[in-house]
PDB file of C-alpha atoms in Angstrom:
ATOM      1  CA  MET A   1      38.109  29.362  73.199  1.00  0.00           C
ATOM      2  CA  GLY A   2      35.488  31.124  71.163  1.00  0.00           C
ATOM      3  CA  ARG A   3      32.330  32.473  72.505  1.00  0.00           C
ATOM      4  CA  PRO A   4      29.342  30.108  72.605  1.00  0.00           C
ATOM      5  CA  GLY A   5      27.476  32.329  70.155  1.00  0.00           C
ATOM      6  CA  GLU A   6      30.301  32.221  67.647  1.00  0.00           C
ATOM      7  CA  ILE A   7      30.630  28.433  67.979  1.00  0.00           C
ATOM      8  CA  GLU A   8      26.910  28.002  67.443  1.00  0.00           C
ATOM      9  CA  PHE A   9      27.016  30.285  64.395  1.00  0.00           C
ATOM     10  CA  ALA A  10      29.955  28.344  62.940  1.00  0.00           C
ATOM     11  CA  GLN A  11      28.127  25.069  63.453  1.00  0.00           C
ATOM     12  CA  LEU A  12      25.044  26.428  61.750  1.00  0.00           C
ATOM     13  CA  LEU A  13      27.178  27.824  58.913  1.00  0.00           C
ATOM     14  CA  PHE A  14      29.046  24.577  58.293  1.00  0.00           C
ATOM     15  CA  GLY A  15      25.812  22.630  58.726  1.00  0.00           C
ATOM     16  CA  GLY A  16      24.111  24.825  56.126  1.00  0.00           C
ATOM     17  CA  ILE A  17      27.064  24.470  53.764  1.00  0.00           C
ATOM     18  CA  GLY A  18      26.949  20.695  54.235  1.00  0.00           C
ATOM     19  CA  ILE A  19      23.233  20.586  53.488  1.00  0.00           C
ATOM     20  CA  MET A  20      23.724  22.761  50.374  1.00  0.00           C
ATOM     21  CA  VAL A  21      26.553  20.498  49.190  1.00  0.00           C
ATOM     22  CA  MET A  22      24.372  17.414  49.711  1.00  0.00           C
ATOM     23  CA  MET A  23      21.469  19.077  47.870  1.00  0.00           C
ATOM     24  CA  ALA A  24      23.817  20.039  45.035  1.00  0.00           C
ATOM     25  CA  LEU A  25      25.089  16.452  44.849  1.00  0.00           C
ATOM     26  CA  ALA A  26      21.518  15.160  44.885  1.00  0.00           C
ATOM     27  CA  ILE A  27      20.602  17.531  42.036  1.00  0.00           C
ATOM     28  CA  VAL A  28      23.678  16.465  40.038  1.00  0.00           C
ATOM     29  CA  ILE A  29      22.857  12.781  40.608  1.00  0.00           C
ATOM     30  CA  PHE A  30      19.206  13.402  39.631  1.00  0.00           C
ATOM     31  CA  VAL A  31      20.248  15.226  36.435  1.00  0.00           C
ATOM     32  CA  LEU A  32      22.700  12.469  35.528  1.00  0.00           C
ATOM     33  CA  LEU A  33      20.090   9.750  36.133  1.00  0.00           C
ATOM     34  CA  TYR A  34      17.480  11.719  34.178  1.00  0.00           C
ATOM     35  CA  GLN A  35      19.865  12.233  31.266  1.00  0.00           C
ATOM     36  CA  ARG A  36      20.742   8.547  31.357  1.00  0.00           C
ATOM     37  CA  LYS A  37      17.060   7.594  31.339  1.00  0.00           C
ATOM     38  CA  LEU A  38      16.364  10.092  28.556  1.00  0.00           C
ATOM     39  CA  HIS A  39      19.269   8.740  26.523  1.00  0.00           C
ATOM     40  CA  PHE A  40      17.986   5.184  27.054  1.00  0.00           C
ATOM     41  CA  GLN A  41      14.490   6.178  25.936  1.00  0.00           C
ATOM     42  CA  GLN A  42      15.841   7.989  22.873  1.00  0.00           C
ATOM     43  CA  SER A  43      17.993   4.979  22.022  1.00  0.00           C
ATOM     44  CA  ARG A  44      15.001   2.681  22.403  1.00  0.00           C
ATOM     45  CA  LEU A  45      12.818   4.924  20.244  1.00  0.00           C
ATOM     46  CA  HIS A  46      15.578   5.031  17.633  1.00  0.00           C
ATOM     47  CA  GLN A  47      15.799   1.233  17.631  1.00  0.00           C
ATOM     48  CA  MET A  48      12.008   0.949  17.311  1.00  0.00           C
ATOM     49  CA  GLU A  49      12.069   3.425  14.423  1.00  0.00           C
ATOM     50  CA  MET A  50      14.851   1.445  12.746  1.00  0.00           C
ATOM     51  CA  VAL A  51      12.859  -1.770  13.117  1.00  0.00           C
ATOM     52  CA  HIS A  52       9.757  -0.030  11.742  1.00  0.00           C
ATOM     53  CA  GLN A  53      11.684   1.378   8.783  1.00  0.00           C
ATOM     54  CA  LYS A  54      13.207  -2.054   8.138  1.00  0.00           C
ATOM     55  CA  ARG A  55       9.771  -3.653   8.093  1.00  0.00           C
ATOM     56  CA  ILE A  56       8.465  -1.012   5.704  1.00  0.00           C
ATOM     57  CA  LEU A  57      11.481  -1.527   3.425  1.00  0.00           C
ATOM     58  CA  GLU A  58      10.987  -5.301   3.515  1.00  0.00           C
ATOM     59  CA  SER A  59       7.306  -4.850   2.691  1.00  0.00           C
ATOM     60  CA  ILE A  60       8.146  -2.518  -0.208  1.00  0.00           C
ATOM     61  CA  VAL A  61      10.679  -5.014  -1.593  1.00  0.00           C
ATOM     62  CA  ALA A  62       8.138  -7.828  -1.169  1.00  0.00           C
ATOM     63  CA  SER A  63       5.440  -5.805  -2.945  1.00  0.00           C
ATOM     64  CA  GLN A  64       7.867  -5.068  -5.793  1.00  0.00           C
ATOM     65  CA  GLU A  65       8.653  -8.777  -6.111  1.00  0.00           C
ATOM     66  CA  ASN A  66       4.932  -9.585  -6.086  1.00  0.00           C
ATOM     67  CA  GLU A  67       4.418  -7.001  -8.822  1.00  0.00           C
ATOM     68  CA  ARG A  68       7.213  -8.532 -10.898  1.00  0.00           C
ATOM     69  CA  GLU A  69       5.719 -11.996 -10.437  1.00  0.00           C
ATOM     70  CA  ARG A  70       2.308 -10.710 -11.511  1.00  0.00           C
ATOM     71  CA  ILE A  71       3.773  -9.082 -14.635  1.00  0.00           C
ATOM     72  CA  ALA A  72       5.734 -12.232 -15.475  1.00  0.00           C
ATOM     73  CA  ARG A  73       2.578 -14.318 -15.000  1.00  0.00           C
ATOM     74  CA  ASP A  74       0.547 -11.968 -17.235  1.00  0.00           C
ATOM     75  CA  LEU A  75       3.227 -12.088 -19.920  1.00  0.00           C
ATOM     76  CA  HIS A  76       3.493 -15.868 -19.741  1.00  0.00           C
ATOM     77  CA  ASP A  77      -0.189 -16.762 -19.441  1.00  0.00           C
ATOM     78  CA  GLU A  78      -1.728 -14.159 -21.738  1.00  0.00           C
ATOM     79  CA  ILE A  79       0.901 -12.814 -24.131  1.00  0.00           C
ATOM     80  CA  GLY A  80       2.938 -16.034 -24.363  1.00  0.00           C
ATOM     81  CA  ALA A  81      -0.082 -18.249 -25.007  1.00  0.00           C
ATOM     82  CA  SER A  82      -1.472 -15.879 -27.638  1.00  0.00           C
ATOM     83  CA  LEU A  83       1.842 -15.583 -29.488  1.00  0.00           C
ATOM     84  CA  SER A  84       2.229 -19.384 -29.441  1.00  0.00           C
ATOM     85  CA  ALA A  85      -1.195 -19.691 -31.079  1.00  0.00           C
ATOM     86  CA  VAL A  86      -0.238 -17.121 -33.744  1.00  0.00           C
ATOM     87  CA  ARG A  87       2.986 -18.998 -34.422  1.00  0.00           C
ATOM     88  CA  LEU A  88       1.004 -22.210 -34.879  1.00  0.00           C
ATOM     89  CA  PHE A  89      -1.431 -20.574 -37.313  1.00  0.00           C
ATOM     90  CA  VAL A  90       1.383 -18.949 -39.309  1.00  0.00           C
ATOM     91  CA  SER A  91       3.186 -22.288 -39.520  1.00  0.00           C
ATOM     92  CA  GLN A  92       0.025 -23.960 -40.816  1.00  0.00           C
ATOM     93  CA  ILE A  93      -0.447 -21.371 -43.562  1.00  0.00           C
ATOM     94  CA  GLN A  94       2.566 -22.630 -45.528  1.00  0.00           C
ATOM     95  CA  TYR A  95       1.064 -26.129 -45.666  1.00  0.00           C
ATOM     96  CA  GLU A  96      -2.398 -25.044 -46.750  1.00  0.00           C
ATOM     97  CA  LYS A  97      -3.188 -25.123 -50.438  1.00  0.00           C
ATOM     98  CA  SER A  98      -6.689 -23.687 -50.241  1.00  0.00           C
ATOM     99  CA  PRO A  99      -6.821 -19.880 -50.403  1.00  0.00           C
ATOM    100  CA  GLU A 100      -9.894 -19.915 -48.161  1.00  0.00           C
ATOM    101  CA  GLU A 101      -8.052 -21.849 -45.461  1.00  0.00           C
ATOM    102  CA  MET A 102      -5.108 -19.476 -45.721  1.00  0.00           C
ATOM    103  CA  LYS A 103      -7.414 -16.472 -45.373  1.00  0.00           C
ATOM    104  CA  GLY A 104      -9.093 -18.068 -42.365  1.00  0.00           C
ATOM    105  CA  LEU A 105      -5.778 -18.751 -40.606  1.00  0.00           C
ATOM    106  CA  ALA A 106      -4.548 -15.242 -41.410  1.00  0.00           C
ATOM    107  CA  ALA A 107      -7.761 -13.701 -40.064  1.00  0.00           C
ATOM    108  CA  ARG A 108      -7.550 -15.703 -36.839  1.00  0.00           C
ATOM    109  CA  SER A 109      -3.882 -14.739 -36.468  1.00  0.00           C
ATOM    110  CA  GLY A 110      -4.735 -11.075 -36.984  1.00  0.00           C
ATOM    111  CA  GLN A 111      -7.483 -11.265 -34.366  1.00  0.00           C
ATOM    112  CA  ILE A 112      -5.140 -12.829 -31.801  1.00  0.00           C
ATOM    113  CA  ILE A 113      -2.455 -10.220 -32.540  1.00  0.00           C
ATOM    114  CA  GLY A 114      -5.052  -7.518 -31.938  1.00  0.00           C
ATOM    115  CA  ASP A 115      -5.853  -9.073 -28.563  1.00  0.00           C
ATOM    116  CA  VAL A 116      -2.123  -9.199 -27.758  1.00  0.00           C
ATOM    117  CA  VAL A 117      -1.824  -5.473 -28.498  1.00  0.00           C
ATOM    118  CA  LYS A 118      -4.703  -4.783 -26.089  1.00  0.00           C
ATOM    119  CA  ASP A 119      -3.094  -6.982 -23.416  1.00  0.00           C
ATOM    120  CA  VAL A 120       0.254  -5.202 -23.809  1.00  0.00           C
ATOM    121  CA  ARG A 121      -1.457  -1.815 -23.481  1.00  0.00           C
ATOM    122  CA  GLN A 122      -3.264  -3.060 -20.368  1.00  0.00           C
ATOM    123  CA  ILE A 123       0.004  -4.197 -18.762  1.00  0.00           C
ATOM    124  CA  ALA A 124       1.664  -0.899 -19.708  1.00  0.00           C
ATOM    125  CA  HIS A 125      -1.205   1.075 -18.166  1.00  0.00           C
ATOM    126  CA  ASN A 126      -0.909  -0.923 -14.950  1.00  0.00           C
ATOM    127  CA  LEU A 127       2.811  -0.161 -14.767  1.00  0.00           C
ATOM    128  CA  SER A 128       2.806   3.479 -15.707  1.00  0.00           C
ATOM    129  CA  PRO A 129       1.264   6.510 -13.983  1.00  0.00           C
ATOM    130  CA  VAL A 130       0.658   8.001 -17.439  1.00  0.00           C
ATOM    131  CA  ILE A 131      -2.993   6.980 -17.179  1.00  0.00           C
ATOM    132  CA  ILE A 132      -3.396   9.411 -14.245  1.00  0.00           C
ATOM    133  CA  GLU A 133      -1.589  12.156 -16.155  1.00  0.00           C
ATOM    134  CA  ASN A 134      -3.816  11.625 -19.189  1.00  0.00           C
ATOM    135  CA  PHE A 135      -7.195  11.122 -17.537  1.00  0.00           C
ATOM    136  CA  GLY A 136      -6.750  12.482 -14.001  1.00  0.00           C
ATOM    137  CA  PHE A 137      -7.133  10.408 -10.854  1.00  0.00           C
ATOM    138  CA  ALA A 138     -10.932  10.150 -11.034  1.00  0.00           C
ATOM    139  CA  GLY A 139     -10.816   9.267 -14.735  1.00  0.00           C
ATOM    140  CA  ALA A 140      -8.161   6.574 -14.179  1.00  0.00           C
ATOM    141  CA  VAL A 141     -10.222   4.979 -11.384  1.00  0.00           C
ATOM    142  CA  LYS A 142     -13.371   5.076 -13.532  1.00  0.00           C
ATOM    143  CA  ILE A 143     -11.480   3.248 -16.294  1.00  0.00           C
ATOM    144  CA  LEU A 144     -10.611   0.492 -13.800  1.00  0.00           C
ATOM    145  CA  LEU A 145     -14.224   0.220 -12.662  1.00  0.00           C
ATOM    146  CA  ASN A 146     -15.554   0.331 -16.233  1.00  0.00           C
ATOM    147  CA  ARG A 147     -13.455  -2.737 -17.021  1.00  0.00           C
ATOM    148  CA  MET A 148     -15.154  -4.547 -14.147  1.00  0.00           C
ATOM    149  CA  GLU A 149     -18.530  -3.377 -15.461  1.00  0.00           C
ATOM    150  CA  ASP A 150     -17.668  -4.654 -18.948  1.00  0.00           C
ATOM    151  CA  ALA A 151     -16.875  -8.010 -17.331  1.00  0.00           C
ATOM    152  CA  GLY A 152     -20.445  -8.176 -15.994  1.00  0.00           C
ATOM    153  CA  MET A 153     -20.178  -6.628 -12.513  1.00  0.00           C
ATOM    154  CA  ASP A 154     -22.626  -4.077 -11.142  1.00  0.00           C
ATOM    155  CA  ILE A 155     -20.668  -0.965 -10.120  1.00  0.00           C
ATOM    156  CA  HIS A 156     -21.962   1.660  -7.686  1.00  0.00           C
ATOM    157  CA  CYS A 157     -19.475   4.487  -7.865  1.00  0.00           C
ATOM    158  CA  THR A 158     -19.159   7.901  -6.241  1.00  0.00           C
ATOM    159  CA  ILE A 159     -15.847   9.746  -6.752  1.00  0.00           C
ATOM    160  CA  GLU A 160     -14.961  13.192  -5.510  1.00  0.00           C
ATOM    161  CA  ASP A 161     -11.726  13.975  -7.348  1.00  0.00           C
ATOM    162  CA  PRO A 162      -8.915  14.332  -4.748  1.00  0.00           C
ATOM    163  CA  ALA A 163      -6.512  16.100  -7.110  1.00  0.00           C
ATOM    164  CA  GLU A 164      -6.881  19.374  -5.213  1.00  0.00           C
ATOM    165  CA  VAL A 165      -5.918  17.836  -1.836  1.00  0.00           C
ATOM    166  CA  LEU A 166      -3.400  15.102  -2.778  1.00  0.00           C
ATOM    167  CA  SER A 167       0.051  15.383  -4.334  1.00  0.00           C
ATOM    168  CA  SER A 168       0.875  13.477  -7.524  1.00  0.00           C
ATOM    169  CA  TYR A 169       2.787  10.912  -5.465  1.00  0.00           C
ATOM    170  CA  GLN A 170      -0.141  10.396  -3.074  1.00  0.00           C
ATOM    171  CA  GLN A 171      -2.546  10.002  -5.994  1.00  0.00           C
ATOM    172  CA  LEU A 172      -0.309   7.340  -7.535  1.00  0.00           C
ATOM    173  CA  VAL A 173       0.034   5.369  -4.266  1.00  0.00           C
ATOM    174  CA  LEU A 174      -3.730   5.546  -3.659  1.00  0.00           C
ATOM    175  CA  TYR A 175      -4.376   4.437  -7.255  1.00  0.00           C
ATOM    176  CA  ARG A 176      -2.072   1.424  -6.706  1.00  0.00           C
ATOM    177  CA  ILE A 177      -4.034   0.519  -3.569  1.00  0.00           C
ATOM    178  CA  ILE A 178      -7.304   0.654  -5.518  1.00  0.00           C
ATOM    179  CA  GLN A 179      -5.737  -1.488  -8.270  1.00  0.00           C
ATOM    180  CA  GLU A 180      -4.658  -4.084  -5.720  1.00  0.00           C
ATOM    181  CA  VAL A 181      -8.061  -4.204  -4.025  1.00  0.00           C
ATOM    182  CA  ILE A 182      -9.909  -4.549  -7.330  1.00  0.00           C
ATOM    183  CA  GLY A 183      -7.412  -7.225  -8.401  1.00  0.00           C
ATOM    184  CA  ASN A 184      -8.150  -9.160  -5.203  1.00  0.00           C
ATOM    185  CA  VAL A 185     -11.882  -8.885  -5.878  1.00  0.00           C
ATOM    186  CA  VAL A 186     -11.442 -10.260  -9.398  1.00  0.00           C
ATOM    187  CA  LYS A 187      -9.119 -13.096  -8.332  1.00  0.00           C
ATOM    188  CA  HIS A 188     -10.695 -14.230  -5.069  1.00  0.00           C
ATOM    189  CA  ALA A 189     -14.082 -12.699  -4.270  1.00  0.00           C
ATOM    190  CA  GLU A 190     -16.349 -14.166  -6.981  1.00  0.00           C
ATOM    191  CA  ALA A 191     -18.372 -10.976  -6.580  1.00  0.00           C
ATOM    192  CA  SER A 192     -21.100  -9.582  -8.817  1.00  0.00           C
ATOM    193  CA  GLU A 193     -21.269  -6.116  -7.273  1.00  0.00           C
ATOM    194  CA  ILE A 194     -18.724  -3.493  -6.165  1.00  0.00           C
ATOM    195  CA  THR A 195     -19.439  -0.307  -4.224  1.00  0.00           C
ATOM    196  CA  PHE A 196     -16.859   2.460  -4.494  1.00  0.00           C
ATOM    197  CA  ASP A 197     -17.120   5.707  -2.555  1.00  0.00           C
ATOM    198  CA  LEU A 198     -14.357   8.328  -2.350  1.00  0.00           C
ATOM    199  CA  HIS A 199     -14.891  11.743  -0.800  1.00  0.00           C
ATOM    200  CA  HIS A 200     -12.852  14.337   1.078  1.00  0.00           C
ATOM    201  CA  ASP A 201     -12.912  17.653   2.869  1.00  0.00           C
ATOM    202  CA  ASP A 202     -10.130  20.063   3.824  1.00  0.00           C
ATOM    203  CA  SER A 203      -8.708  17.751   6.498  1.00  0.00           C
ATOM    204  CA  GLN A 204      -9.472  14.141   5.610  1.00  0.00           C
ATOM    205  CA  LEU A 205      -9.979  11.787   2.678  1.00  0.00           C
ATOM    206  CA  SER A 206     -12.148   8.695   3.020  1.00  0.00           C
ATOM    207  CA  LEU A 207     -12.261   5.746   0.633  1.00  0.00           C
ATOM    208  CA  LEU A 208     -14.712   2.857   0.957  1.00  0.00           C
ATOM    209  CA  MET A 209     -14.618  -0.226  -1.279  1.00  0.00           C
ATOM    210  CA  SER A 210     -16.896  -3.189  -0.680  1.00  0.00           C
ATOM    211  CA  ASP A 211     -18.090  -6.226  -2.614  1.00  0.00           C
ATOM    212  CA  ASN A 212     -20.802  -8.868  -2.265  1.00  0.00           C
ATOM    213  CA  GLY A 213     -18.398 -11.754  -2.849  1.00  0.00           C
ATOM    214  CA  LYS A 214     -17.797 -14.916  -0.867  1.00  0.00           C
ATOM    215  CA  GLY A 215     -15.631 -13.162   1.733  1.00  0.00           C
ATOM    216  CA  PHE A 216     -13.113 -15.032   3.866  1.00  0.00           C
ATOM    217  CA  ASP A 217     -12.197 -15.913   7.421  1.00  0.00           C
ATOM    218  CA  MET A 218      -9.831 -13.151   8.524  1.00  0.00           C
ATOM    219  CA  LEU A 219      -8.069 -15.495  10.953  1.00  0.00           C
ATOM    220  CA  SER A 220      -7.194 -18.034   8.273  1.00  0.00           C
ATOM    221  CA  ARG A 221      -7.274 -16.206   4.966  1.00  0.00           C
ATOM    222  CA  PRO A 222      -5.438 -17.687   1.957  1.00  0.00           C
ATOM    223  CA  LYS A 223      -1.727 -16.982   1.547  1.00  0.00           C
ATOM    224  CA  SER A 224      -2.314 -15.165  -1.744  1.00  0.00           C
ATOM    225  CA  ALA A 225      -4.807 -12.831  -0.082  1.00  0.00           C
ATOM    226  CA  GLY A 226      -2.326 -12.272   2.747  1.00  0.00           C
ATOM    227  CA  MET A 227       0.365 -11.233   0.256  1.00  0.00           C
ATOM    228  CA  GLY A 228      -2.044  -8.799  -1.360  1.00  0.00           C
ATOM    229  CA  MET A 229      -2.995  -7.331   2.007  1.00  0.00           C
ATOM    230  CA  SER A 230       0.687  -6.887   2.889  1.00  0.00           C
ATOM    231  CA  THR A 231       1.132  -4.740  -0.222  1.00  0.00           C
ATOM    232  CA  ILE A 232      -2.004  -2.725   0.563  1.00  0.00           C
ATOM    233  CA  ARG A 233      -0.945  -2.132   4.179  1.00  0.00           C
ATOM    234  CA  THR A 234       2.551  -1.057   3.105  1.00  0.00           C
ATOM    235  CA  ARG A 235       1.174   1.515   0.697  1.00  0.00           C
ATOM    236  CA  THR A 236      -1.371   2.664   3.267  1.00  0.00           C
ATOM    237  CA  ASP A 237       1.496   3.264   5.724  1.00  0.00           C
ATOM    238  CA  LEU A 238       3.306   5.292   3.074  1.00  0.00           C
ATOM    239  CA  LEU A 239       0.274   7.597   2.934  1.00  0.00           C
ATOM    240  CA  GLY A 240       0.071   7.870   6.717  1.00  0.00           C
ATOM    241  CA  ALA A 241      -3.462   6.487   6.416  1.00  0.00           C
ATOM    242  CA  LYS A 242      -5.574   4.169   8.558  1.00  0.00           C
ATOM    243  CA  LEU A 243      -6.887   0.949   7.024  1.00  0.00           C
ATOM    244  CA  GLU A 244      -9.922  -0.967   8.246  1.00  0.00           C
ATOM    245  CA  LEU A 245     -10.704  -4.378   6.771  1.00  0.00           C
ATOM    246  CA  SER A 246     -13.728  -6.495   7.553  1.00  0.00           C
ATOM    247  CA  SER A 247     -14.829  -9.761   5.957  1.00  0.00           C
ATOM    248  CA  ALA A 248     -16.577 -13.008   6.780  1.00  0.00           C
ATOM    249  CA  PRO A 249     -17.479 -16.100   4.737  1.00  0.00           C
ATOM    250  CA  GLY A 250     -20.548 -15.368   2.636  1.00  0.00           C
ATOM    251  CA  GLU A 251     -20.673 -11.698   3.639  1.00  0.00           C
ATOM    252  CA  GLY A 252     -18.278 -10.063   1.184  1.00  0.00           C
ATOM    253  CA  THR A 253     -15.320  -7.830   2.003  1.00  0.00           C
ATOM    254  CA  ARG A 254     -15.138  -4.184   3.043  1.00  0.00           C
ATOM    255  CA  PHE A 255     -12.075  -1.909   2.821  1.00  0.00           C
ATOM    256  CA  LYS A 256     -12.070   1.522   4.406  1.00  0.00           C
ATOM    257  CA  ILE A 257      -9.131   3.928   4.190  1.00  0.00           C
ATOM    258  CA  GLU A 258      -8.954   7.266   5.977  1.00  0.00           C
ATOM    259  CA  MET A 259      -6.032   9.641   5.582  1.00  0.00           C
ATOM    260  CA  PRO A 260      -5.244  13.214   6.572  1.00  0.00           C
ATOM    261  CA  VAL A 261      -4.900  15.742   3.766  1.00  0.00           C
TER     262      VAL A 261
END
């Protein structure tokens, strides 16, 4: 038999080894559980990102379809109607015997064709970023606002050109947002005044657009306005910007966009 001291030492040794083995197993189990939890969280984040990307893609496709519908409507309502009128006048010319009547029909046809040319140029400008290339971002926005002013609206405009802080792509997306907002004002707001303020510093760009129109209930806004807002929000997300919208019946509508630069 061994000495009591040796037996006690052996017991302590084996006990210590047993405790170390149990601690090692506990650490292994903890690491495995942690890795499993981490993998689950990463998988969940990946799924959330996939869902987010899918929603953005769906919104982009929807905005493209809305844009196609708008172009088709412009072509049908404006260009189609004007060309039909020209066709009618040209058809009448061959039945007129009076030179004065012929001249009158020809003059009216020429005037309508001139309007059609302007409408086609307007549609082309809305589709193409060439207007930004030709006039710069600030110039392109001022052209949009000048059209509203020509239509009888009071425009209060302050623009600090963002060309030095935004890429060409960002300028185009922001220009499309402004187009959409102004289009909503024209179609739905019945406004007589628009305030436009764009300024920036080295870290942030801020855009404020407001009108004095009839406004709307944000909880039950019209479907057409909802479609327009979907397009605006999609493009705002593409810029990594934050959008704030406020409106109430009889109190106009206010858009505010803030984005890092």
